[in-house]
GROMACS .gro file of C-alpha atoms in nm:
model
  130
    1MET     CA    1   0.270  -3.185  -8.102
    2SER     CA    2   0.165  -3.547  -8.065
    3VAL     CA    3  -0.130  -3.569  -7.828
    4PRO     CA    4  -0.178  -3.901  -7.641
    5ARG     CA    5  -0.507  -4.081  -7.705
    6ILE     CA    6  -0.722  -4.235  -7.435
    7THR     CA    7  -1.039  -4.432  -7.490
    8LEU     CA    8  -1.370  -4.443  -7.306
    9ARG     CA    9  -1.511  -4.782  -7.220
   10PRO     CA   10  -1.811  -4.894  -7.427
   11LYS     CA   11  -2.132  -4.702  -7.351
   12ARG     CA   12  -1.950  -4.454  -7.122
   13ASP     CA   13  -1.974  -4.153  -7.353
   14ARG     CA   14  -2.338  -4.046  -7.301
   15ARG     CA   15  -2.279  -3.816  -7.003
   16VAL     CA   16  -1.976  -3.652  -7.167
   17ARG     CA   17  -2.159  -3.605  -7.500
   18ALA     CA   18  -2.444  -3.438  -7.308
   19GLY     CA   19  -2.194  -3.168  -7.203
   20HIS     CA   20  -2.040  -3.287  -6.877
   21PRO     CA   21  -1.673  -3.179  -6.866
   22TRP     CA   22  -1.536  -3.453  -6.642
   23ILE     CA   23  -1.436  -3.809  -6.726
   24PHE     CA   24  -1.394  -4.043  -6.434
   25SER     CA   25  -1.119  -4.306  -6.412
   26ASN     CA   26  -1.366  -4.597  -6.412
   27GLU     CA   27  -1.502  -4.475  -6.750
   28LEU     CA   28  -1.164  -4.518  -6.926
   29GLU     CA   29  -0.987  -4.814  -7.078
   30ALA     CA   30  -0.652  -4.902  -6.921
   31GLY     CA   31  -0.340  -4.722  -7.036
   32PHE     CA   32  -0.383  -4.369  -6.906
   33SER     CA   33  -0.223  -4.414  -6.563
   34ASP     CA   34   0.131  -4.377  -6.699
   35LEU     CA   35   0.063  -4.031  -6.843
   36GLU     CA   36   0.213  -3.723  -6.681
   37PRO     CA   37  -0.036  -3.531  -6.463
   38GLY     CA   38  -0.157  -3.224  -6.653
   39ALA     CA   39  -0.076  -3.371  -6.994
   40VAL     CA   40  -0.307  -3.281  -7.281
   41VAL     CA   41  -0.501  -3.586  -7.408
   42ASP     CA   42  -0.748  -3.658  -7.686
   43VAL     CA   43  -1.045  -3.867  -7.570
   44PHE     CA   44  -1.222  -4.109  -7.802
   45ASP     CA   45  -1.531  -4.325  -7.754
   46ALA     CA   46  -1.519  -4.704  -7.790
   47THR     CA   47  -1.598  -4.676  -8.163
   48GLY     CA   48  -1.301  -4.445  -8.223
   49ALA     CA   49  -1.497  -4.120  -8.257
   50PHE     CA   50  -1.339  -3.809  -8.108
   51VAL     CA   51  -1.509  -3.688  -7.789
   52GLY     CA   52  -1.290  -3.403  -7.661
   53ARG     CA   53  -0.952  -3.275  -7.557
   54GLY     CA   54  -0.860  -3.236  -7.193
   55LEU     CA   55  -0.606  -3.246  -6.913
   56VAL     CA   56  -0.533  -3.581  -6.753
   57SER     CA   57  -0.493  -3.648  -6.382
   58PRO     CA   58  -0.407  -4.020  -6.367
   59SER     CA   59  -0.420  -4.059  -5.988
   60SER     CA   60  -0.753  -3.878  -5.944
   61LEU     CA   61  -1.110  -4.007  -5.962
   62ILE     CA   62  -1.167  -3.724  -6.213
   63ALA     CA   63  -0.915  -3.857  -6.464
   64VAL     CA   64  -0.978  -3.604  -6.741
   65ARG     CA   65  -1.115  -3.248  -6.734
   66LEU     CA   66  -1.223  -3.158  -7.084
   67TYR     CA   67  -1.143  -2.809  -7.206
   68SER     CA   68  -1.254  -2.847  -7.567
   69ARG     CA   69  -1.482  -3.053  -7.788
   70TYR     CA   70  -1.257  -2.978  -8.087
   71ARG     CA   71  -0.924  -3.143  -8.176
   72LYS     CA   72  -0.770  -2.830  -8.321
   73GLU     CA   73  -0.788  -2.619  -8.006
   74ASP     CA   74  -0.444  -2.583  -7.854
   75LEU     CA   75  -0.396  -2.526  -7.483
   76ASP     CA   76  -0.181  -2.222  -7.567
   77SER     CA   77  -0.457  -2.049  -7.766
   78PRO     CA   78  -0.576  -1.731  -7.591
   79ALA     CA   79  -0.921  -1.779  -7.750
   80LEU     CA   80  -0.959  -2.093  -7.543
   81TYR     CA   81  -0.965  -1.884  -7.225
   82VAL     CA   82  -1.077  -1.537  -7.328
   83MET     CA   83  -1.428  -1.621  -7.452
   84PRO     CA   84  -1.531  -1.843  -7.155
   85PHE     CA   85  -1.390  -1.586  -6.914
   86ARG     CA   86  -1.580  -1.302  -7.078
   87GLU     CA   87  -1.900  -1.509  -7.085
   88ALA     CA   88  -1.865  -1.594  -6.713
   89VAL     CA   89  -1.812  -1.229  -6.617
   90ALA     CA   90  -2.103  -1.112  -6.835
   91TYR     CA   91  -2.335  -1.371  -6.682
   92ARG     CA   92  -2.246  -1.272  -6.324
   93VAL     CA   93  -2.283  -0.899  -6.399
   94THR     CA   94  -2.625  -0.966  -6.555
   95MET     CA   95  -2.747  -1.191  -6.274
   96TRP     CA   96  -2.610  -0.986  -5.980
   97PRO     CA   97  -2.550  -0.630  -6.110
   98ALA     CA   98  -2.528  -0.467  -5.767
   99SER     CA   99  -2.307  -0.730  -5.601
  100ARG     CA  100  -1.947  -0.645  -5.525
  101ASP     CA  101  -1.879  -0.985  -5.369
  102LEU     CA  102  -1.931  -1.291  -5.589
  103ARG     CA  103  -1.771  -1.585  -5.759
  104VAL     CA  104  -1.678  -1.455  -6.103
  105VAL     CA  105  -1.546  -1.783  -6.250
  106HIS     CA  106  -1.644  -2.126  -6.122
  107ALA     CA  107  -1.407  -2.370  -6.286
  108SER     CA  108  -1.560  -2.639  -6.508
  109GLY     CA  109  -1.903  -2.479  -6.476
  110ASP     CA  110  -1.764  -2.193  -6.681
  111PHE     CA  111  -1.553  -2.412  -6.914
  112LEU     CA  112  -1.233  -2.311  -6.733
  113PRO     CA  113  -1.132  -2.630  -6.548
  114GLY     CA  114  -0.946  -2.569  -6.224
  115LEU     CA  115  -0.985  -2.192  -6.227
  116ILE     CA  116  -1.185  -2.013  -5.957
  117VAL     CA  117  -1.199  -1.636  -5.936
  118ASP     CA  118  -1.376  -1.462  -5.648
  119ARG     CA  119  -1.440  -1.089  -5.627
  120PHE     CA  120  -1.439  -0.917  -5.291
  121GLY     CA  121  -1.511  -0.549  -5.351
  122ASP     CA  122  -1.211  -0.414  -5.546
  123HIS     CA  123  -1.004  -0.732  -5.497
  124LEU     CA  124  -0.987  -1.062  -5.679
  125ALA     CA  125  -0.886  -1.396  -5.528
  126VAL     CA  126  -0.766  -1.657  -5.778
  127GLN     CA  127  -0.739  -2.031  -5.720
  128LEU     CA  128  -0.572  -2.271  -5.960
  129ASN     CA  129  -0.680  -2.625  -5.874
  130THR     CA  130  -0.576  -2.840  -6.167
   0.00000   0.00000   0.00000
């Protein structure tokens, strides 16, 4: 699979390299607006160094939501979702062991962009936002 490349403008990589999962449209060089929404893209800094892999949303202020810092991770890989999901659940159970009503997964904050899972007693409500 050939993954499209998009490039950050000079000096716009610091926030992303510090761990932030979003890249805003004003941080990117031109050329990403013709990509299909939801397409997988590889993001590079102005020097050509790989920054991350994500999903593009060309018409949004949040133009890319990173899902990996590694080029080899494929969107179809179960490991890409299983580990962050397990970590999110384990964290919530540790922090709020007696709670039956809580947000189990909180999207990019749990490295699962666009996915929100809320627990209400014995029921789960799932939102897919990306």
